[in-house]
mmCIF file with all atom_site columns, C-alpha atoms in Angstrom:
data_model
loop_
_atom_site.group_PDB
_atom_site.id
_atom_site.type_symbol
_atom_site.label_atom_id
_atom_site.label_alt_id
_atom_site.label_comp_id
_atom_site.label_asym_id
_atom_site.label_entity_id
_atom_site.label_seq_id
_atom_site.pdbx_PDB_ins_code
_atom_site.Cartn_x
_atom_site.Cartn_y
_atom_site.Cartn_z
_atom_site.occupancy
_atom_site.B_iso_or_equiv
_atom_site.pdbx_formal_charge
_atom_site.auth_seq_id
_atom_site.auth_comp_id
_atom_site.auth_asym_id
_atom_site.auth_atom_id
_atom_site.pdbx_PDB_model_num
ATOM 1   C CA . UNK A 1 1   ? 71.491  179.019 85.465 1.00 38.00 ? 1   UNK A CA 1
ATOM 2   C CA . UNK A 1 2   ? 74.050  181.544 86.567 1.00 47.00 ? 2   UNK A CA 1
ATOM 3   C CA . UNK A 1 3   ? 77.742  181.344 85.295 1.00 51.00 ? 3   UNK A CA 1
ATOM 4   C CA . UNK A 1 4   ? 80.059  180.494 87.858 1.00 55.00 ? 4   UNK A CA 1
ATOM 5   C CA . UNK A 1 5   ? 81.830  183.808 89.368 1.00 66.00 ? 5   UNK A CA 1
ATOM 6   C CA . UNK A 1 6   ? 85.451  183.417 89.984 1.00 86.00 ? 6   UNK A CA 1
ATOM 7   C CA . UNK A 1 7   ? 86.902  185.443 92.638 1.00 94.00 ? 7   UNK A CA 1
ATOM 8   C CA . UNK A 1 8   ? 90.296  185.092 91.748 1.00 95.00 ? 8   UNK A CA 1
ATOM 9   C CA . UNK A 1 9   ? 91.756  188.644 92.585 1.00 97.00 ? 9   UNK A CA 1
ATOM 10  C CA . UNK A 1 10  ? 89.532  188.556 95.802 1.00 97.00 ? 10  UNK A CA 1
ATOM 11  C CA . UNK A 1 11  ? 91.062  185.092 96.859 1.00 97.00 ? 11  UNK A CA 1
ATOM 12  C CA . UNK A 1 12  ? 94.490  186.401 96.176 1.00 96.00 ? 12  UNK A CA 1
ATOM 13  C CA . UNK A 1 13  ? 93.685  190.051 98.064 1.00 95.00 ? 13  UNK A CA 1
ATOM 14  C CA . UNK A 1 14  ? 95.726  191.376 95.000 1.00 95.00 ? 14  UNK A CA 1
ATOM 15  C CA . UNK A 1 15  ? 94.759  194.698 96.232 1.00 94.00 ? 15  UNK A CA 1
ATOM 16  C CA . UNK A 1 16  ? 94.298  196.303 99.900 1.00 92.00 ? 16  UNK A CA 1
ATOM 17  C CA . UNK A 1 17  ? 91.014  197.695 98.623 1.00 94.00 ? 17  UNK A CA 1
ATOM 18  C CA . UNK A 1 18  ? 88.103  194.747 98.331 1.00 96.00 ? 18  UNK A CA 1
ATOM 19  C CA . UNK A 1 19  ? 86.254  197.074 95.731 1.00 97.00 ? 19  UNK A CA 1
ATOM 20  C CA . UNK A 1 20  ? 89.063  196.933 93.623 1.00 96.00 ? 20  UNK A CA 1
ATOM 21  C CA . UNK A 1 21  ? 89.747  193.323 93.742 1.00 97.00 ? 21  UNK A CA 1
ATOM 22  C CA . UNK A 1 22  ? 86.213  192.935 92.876 1.00 97.00 ? 22  UNK A CA 1
ATOM 23  C CA . UNK A 1 23  ? 86.257  195.238 89.354 1.00 97.00 ? 23  UNK A CA 1
ATOM 24  C CA . UNK A 1 24  ? 89.115  193.357 88.627 1.00 97.00 ? 24  UNK A CA 1
ATOM 25  C CA . UNK A 1 25  ? 87.188  189.884 89.192 1.00 97.00 ? 25  UNK A CA 1
ATOM 26  C CA . UNK A 1 26  ? 84.048  191.324 86.884 1.00 97.00 ? 26  UNK A CA 1
ATOM 27  C CA . UNK A 1 27  ? 86.596  192.026 84.145 1.00 96.00 ? 27  UNK A CA 1
ATOM 28  C CA . UNK A 1 28  ? 88.088  188.402 84.335 1.00 95.00 ? 28  UNK A CA 1
ATOM 29  C CA . UNK A 1 29  ? 84.431  186.773 84.930 1.00 95.00 ? 29  UNK A CA 1
ATOM 30  C CA . UNK A 1 30  ? 82.891  188.649 81.910 1.00 95.00 ? 30  UNK A CA 1
ATOM 31  C CA . UNK A 1 31  ? 85.589  187.374 79.686 1.00 91.00 ? 31  UNK A CA 1
ATOM 32  C CA . UNK A 1 32  ? 85.328  183.523 81.223 1.00 91.00 ? 32  UNK A CA 1
ATOM 33  C CA . UNK A 1 33  ? 81.571  184.211 80.515 1.00 93.00 ? 33  UNK A CA 1
ATOM 34  C CA . UNK A 1 34  ? 81.753  185.214 76.915 1.00 92.00 ? 34  UNK A CA 1
ATOM 35  C CA . UNK A 1 35  ? 84.869  183.357 75.539 1.00 91.00 ? 35  UNK A CA 1
ATOM 36  C CA . UNK A 1 36  ? 84.910  180.510 78.018 1.00 88.00 ? 36  UNK A CA 1
ATOM 37  C CA . UNK A 1 37  ? 88.470  181.676 79.512 1.00 87.00 ? 37  UNK A CA 1
ATOM 38  C CA . UNK A 1 38  ? 90.442  184.412 80.517 1.00 85.00 ? 38  UNK A CA 1
ATOM 39  C CA . UNK A 1 39  ? 93.731  184.165 78.267 1.00 84.00 ? 39  UNK A CA 1
ATOM 40  C CA . UNK A 1 40  ? 93.208  186.977 76.338 1.00 87.00 ? 40  UNK A CA 1
ATOM 41  C CA . UNK A 1 41  ? 93.811  189.330 78.992 1.00 92.00 ? 41  UNK A CA 1
ATOM 42  C CA . UNK A 1 42  ? 97.233  189.708 81.298 1.00 93.00 ? 42  UNK A CA 1
ATOM 43  C CA . UNK A 1 43  ? 98.113  192.064 84.386 1.00 95.00 ? 43  UNK A CA 1
ATOM 44  C CA . UNK A 1 44  ? 100.779 194.747 83.347 1.00 93.00 ? 44  UNK A CA 1
ATOM 45  C CA . UNK A 1 45  ? 102.448 197.812 84.448 1.00 92.00 ? 45  UNK A CA 1
ATOM 46  C CA . UNK A 1 46  ? 103.144 198.985 87.784 1.00 93.00 ? 46  UNK A CA 1
ATOM 47  C CA . UNK A 1 47  ? 101.190 196.255 89.711 1.00 96.00 ? 47  UNK A CA 1
ATOM 48  C CA . UNK A 1 48  ? 102.522 193.108 87.548 1.00 95.00 ? 48  UNK A CA 1
ATOM 49  C CA . UNK A 1 49  ? 105.840 194.737 89.281 1.00 93.00 ? 49  UNK A CA 1
ATOM 50  C CA . UNK A 1 50  ? 105.072 194.928 92.639 1.00 94.00 ? 50  UNK A CA 1
ATOM 51  C CA . UNK A 1 51  ? 103.809 191.180 92.470 1.00 94.00 ? 51  UNK A CA 1
ATOM 52  C CA . UNK A 1 52  ? 107.089 190.269 90.946 1.00 93.00 ? 52  UNK A CA 1
ATOM 53  C CA . UNK A 1 53  ? 108.606 191.780 94.301 1.00 92.00 ? 53  UNK A CA 1
ATOM 54  C CA . UNK A 1 54  ? 109.124 195.463 93.791 1.00 91.00 ? 54  UNK A CA 1
ATOM 55  C CA . UNK A 1 55  ? 108.803 197.093 96.917 1.00 89.00 ? 55  UNK A CA 1
ATOM 56  C CA . UNK A 1 56  ? 108.025 200.611 98.358 1.00 86.00 ? 56  UNK A CA 1
ATOM 57  C CA . UNK A 1 57  ? 105.743 201.729 95.439 1.00 85.00 ? 57  UNK A CA 1
ATOM 58  C CA . UNK A 1 58  ? 101.704 202.139 95.377 1.00 83.00 ? 58  UNK A CA 1
ATOM 59  C CA . UNK A 1 59  ? 100.176 201.395 91.980 1.00 83.00 ? 59  UNK A CA 1
ATOM 60  C CA . UNK A 1 60  ? 98.617  204.622 90.578 1.00 88.00 ? 60  UNK A CA 1
ATOM 61  C CA . UNK A 1 61  ? 96.195  202.448 88.136 1.00 96.00 ? 61  UNK A CA 1
ATOM 62  C CA . UNK A 1 62  ? 96.164  198.993 87.317 1.00 97.00 ? 62  UNK A CA 1
ATOM 63  C CA . UNK A 1 63  ? 97.184  197.738 83.466 1.00 96.00 ? 63  UNK A CA 1
ATOM 64  C CA . UNK A 1 64  ? 95.564  195.227 81.675 1.00 96.00 ? 64  UNK A CA 1
ATOM 65  C CA . UNK A 1 65  ? 97.011  194.160 78.296 1.00 94.00 ? 65  UNK A CA 1
ATOM 66  C CA . UNK A 1 66  ? 94.505  192.716 76.426 1.00 92.00 ? 66  UNK A CA 1
ATOM 67  C CA . UNK A 1 67  ? 96.023  190.067 73.959 1.00 87.00 ? 67  UNK A CA 1
ATOM 68  C CA . UNK A 1 68  ? 93.733  189.112 71.423 1.00 87.00 ? 68  UNK A CA 1
ATOM 69  C CA . UNK A 1 69  ? 91.685  191.207 69.272 1.00 89.00 ? 69  UNK A CA 1
ATOM 70  C CA . UNK A 1 70  ? 88.253  190.009 69.724 1.00 91.00 ? 70  UNK A CA 1
ATOM 71  C CA . UNK A 1 71  ? 88.834  190.251 73.282 1.00 92.00 ? 71  UNK A CA 1
ATOM 72  C CA . UNK A 1 72  ? 89.537  193.964 73.164 1.00 94.00 ? 72  UNK A CA 1
ATOM 73  C CA . UNK A 1 73  ? 86.356  194.637 71.065 1.00 94.00 ? 73  UNK A CA 1
ATOM 74  C CA . UNK A 1 74  ? 84.408  193.152 73.307 1.00 95.00 ? 74  UNK A CA 1
ATOM 75  C CA . UNK A 1 75  ? 85.499  194.829 76.147 1.00 96.00 ? 75  UNK A CA 1
ATOM 76  C CA . UNK A 1 76  ? 84.843  198.458 73.589 1.00 96.00 ? 76  UNK A CA 1
ATOM 77  C CA . UNK A 1 77  ? 81.244  197.008 73.075 1.00 96.00 ? 77  UNK A CA 1
ATOM 78  C CA . UNK A 1 78  ? 80.632  196.281 76.531 1.00 97.00 ? 78  UNK A CA 1
ATOM 79  C CA . UNK A 1 79  ? 82.373  198.230 78.888 1.00 97.00 ? 79  UNK A CA 1
ATOM 80  C CA . UNK A 1 80  ? 79.830  201.018 79.304 1.00 97.00 ? 80  UNK A CA 1
ATOM 81  C CA . UNK A 1 81  ? 77.752  197.807 80.252 1.00 97.00 ? 81  UNK A CA 1
ATOM 82  C CA . UNK A 1 82  ? 80.038  196.203 82.909 1.00 97.00 ? 82  UNK A CA 1
ATOM 83  C CA . UNK A 1 83  ? 80.752  199.114 84.524 1.00 97.00 ? 83  UNK A CA 1
ATOM 84  C CA . UNK A 1 84  ? 78.104  201.894 84.097 1.00 98.00 ? 84  UNK A CA 1
ATOM 85  C CA . UNK A 1 85  ? 78.477  203.589 87.242 1.00 97.00 ? 85  UNK A CA 1
ATOM 86  C CA . UNK A 1 86  ? 81.963  205.030 85.808 1.00 98.00 ? 86  UNK A CA 1
ATOM 87  C CA . UNK A 1 87  ? 83.129  207.627 83.978 1.00 98.00 ? 87  UNK A CA 1
ATOM 88  C CA . UNK A 1 88  ? 84.905  205.482 81.012 1.00 98.00 ? 88  UNK A CA 1
ATOM 89  C CA . UNK A 1 89  ? 87.662  207.177 78.605 1.00 98.00 ? 89  UNK A CA 1
ATOM 90  C CA . UNK A 1 90  ? 88.700  205.580 75.164 1.00 96.00 ? 90  UNK A CA 1
ATOM 91  C CA . UNK A 1 91  ? 91.619  206.406 72.677 1.00 92.00 ? 91  UNK A CA 1
ATOM 92  C CA . UNK A 1 92  ? 93.049  204.567 69.825 1.00 88.00 ? 92  UNK A CA 1
ATOM 93  C CA . UNK A 1 93  ? 95.104  201.998 72.284 1.00 92.00 ? 93  UNK A CA 1
ATOM 94  C CA . UNK A 1 94  ? 93.553  201.818 75.412 1.00 95.00 ? 94  UNK A CA 1
ATOM 95  C CA . UNK A 1 95  ? 90.110  202.208 77.464 1.00 98.00 ? 95  UNK A CA 1
ATOM 96  C CA . UNK A 1 96  ? 89.962  203.600 80.988 1.00 98.00 ? 96  UNK A CA 1
ATOM 97  C CA . UNK A 1 97  ? 87.910  202.975 83.290 1.00 98.00 ? 97  UNK A CA 1
ATOM 98  C CA . UNK A 1 98  ? 88.026  206.036 86.366 1.00 98.00 ? 98  UNK A CA 1
ATOM 99  C CA . UNK A 1 99  ? 86.876  203.773 89.400 1.00 97.00 ? 99  UNK A CA 1
ATOM 100 C CA . UNK A 1 100 ? 86.762  206.544 92.026 1.00 94.00 ? 100 UNK A CA 1
ATOM 101 C CA . UNK A 1 101 ? 89.544  204.342 93.719 1.00 93.00 ? 101 UNK A CA 1
ATOM 102 C CA . UNK A 1 102 ? 92.362  203.820 90.770 1.00 95.00 ? 102 UNK A CA 1
ATOM 103 C CA . UNK A 1 103 ? 91.976  203.916 86.990 1.00 98.00 ? 103 UNK A CA 1
ATOM 104 C CA . UNK A 1 104 ? 91.932  200.520 85.375 1.00 98.00 ? 104 UNK A CA 1
ATOM 105 C CA . UNK A 1 105 ? 93.419  200.573 81.909 1.00 97.00 ? 105 UNK A CA 1
ATOM 106 C CA . UNK A 1 106 ? 92.423  198.206 79.325 1.00 97.00 ? 106 UNK A CA 1
ATOM 107 C CA . UNK A 1 107 ? 95.408  198.238 76.564 1.00 95.00 ? 107 UNK A CA 1
ATOM 108 C CA . UNK A 1 108 ? 95.180  196.730 73.015 1.00 92.00 ? 108 UNK A CA 1
ATOM 109 C CA . UNK A 1 109 ? 97.878  194.529 72.232 1.00 83.00 ? 109 UNK A CA 1
ATOM 110 C CA . UNK A 1 110 ? 99.971  194.472 69.591 1.00 65.00 ? 110 UNK A CA 1
ATOM 111 C CA . UNK A 1 111 ? 103.719 195.097 70.591 1.00 57.00 ? 111 UNK A CA 1
ATOM 112 C CA . UNK A 1 112 ? 104.435 194.058 74.056 1.00 59.00 ? 112 UNK A CA 1
ATOM 113 C CA . UNK A 1 113 ? 107.530 195.460 75.507 1.00 59.00 ? 113 UNK A CA 1
ATOM 114 C CA . UNK A 1 114 ? 107.684 193.165 78.808 1.00 58.00 ? 114 UNK A CA 1
ATOM 115 C CA . UNK A 1 115 ? 108.603 189.865 77.588 1.00 70.00 ? 115 UNK A CA 1
ATOM 116 C CA . UNK A 1 116 ? 108.214 187.671 81.068 1.00 82.00 ? 116 UNK A CA 1
ATOM 117 C CA . UNK A 1 117 ? 105.379 186.084 81.531 1.00 88.00 ? 117 UNK A CA 1
ATOM 118 C CA . UNK A 1 118 ? 104.773 184.466 84.924 1.00 93.00 ? 118 UNK A CA 1
ATOM 119 C CA . UNK A 1 119 ? 102.198 183.139 87.601 1.00 93.00 ? 119 UNK A CA 1
ATOM 120 C CA . UNK A 1 120 ? 101.368 184.855 90.708 1.00 95.00 ? 120 UNK A CA 1
ATOM 121 C CA . UNK A 1 121 ? 100.555 182.079 93.361 1.00 95.00 ? 121 UNK A CA 1
ATOM 122 C CA . UNK A 1 122 ? 100.225 179.674 90.533 1.00 94.00 ? 122 UNK A CA 1
ATOM 123 C CA . UNK A 1 123 ? 96.996  180.927 89.768 1.00 94.00 ? 123 UNK A CA 1
ATOM 124 C CA . UNK A 1 124 ? 97.294  184.645 88.173 1.00 95.00 ? 124 UNK A CA 1
ATOM 125 C CA . UNK A 1 125 ? 98.923  185.825 84.926 1.00 93.00 ? 125 UNK A CA 1
ATOM 126 C CA . UNK A 1 126 ? 100.827 188.648 84.647 1.00 94.00 ? 126 UNK A CA 1
ATOM 127 C CA . UNK A 1 127 ? 103.838 190.067 82.584 1.00 92.00 ? 127 UNK A CA 1
ATOM 128 C CA . UNK A 1 128 ? 106.642 192.030 83.324 1.00 87.00 ? 128 UNK A CA 1
#
């Protein structure tokens, strides 16, 4: 039986580009399929600020903060399997997926300078 695939980003239409919403859903669904939930990840950066009300700004990338070290290790081991068609770069603090639309950055947790965790439309966690 196939795991249930949620369409959180697609349903909320977080991005104008439907493919970008699909890519983000793919990240969240991979967590749900492997860990049973998506609590190890949170949306941050400029996209979170736009969801929080910032106007007149077009985000250049999508930043996810990986709060759990096991989730981060999961992505290190599987990101090329999850996104085989894209160029991927890793450094000490993040994994960057170059989608051709914008870069999706998976940041290793640790010190998080943003302090306010919020819910967008009572469904999507983000931090500003």
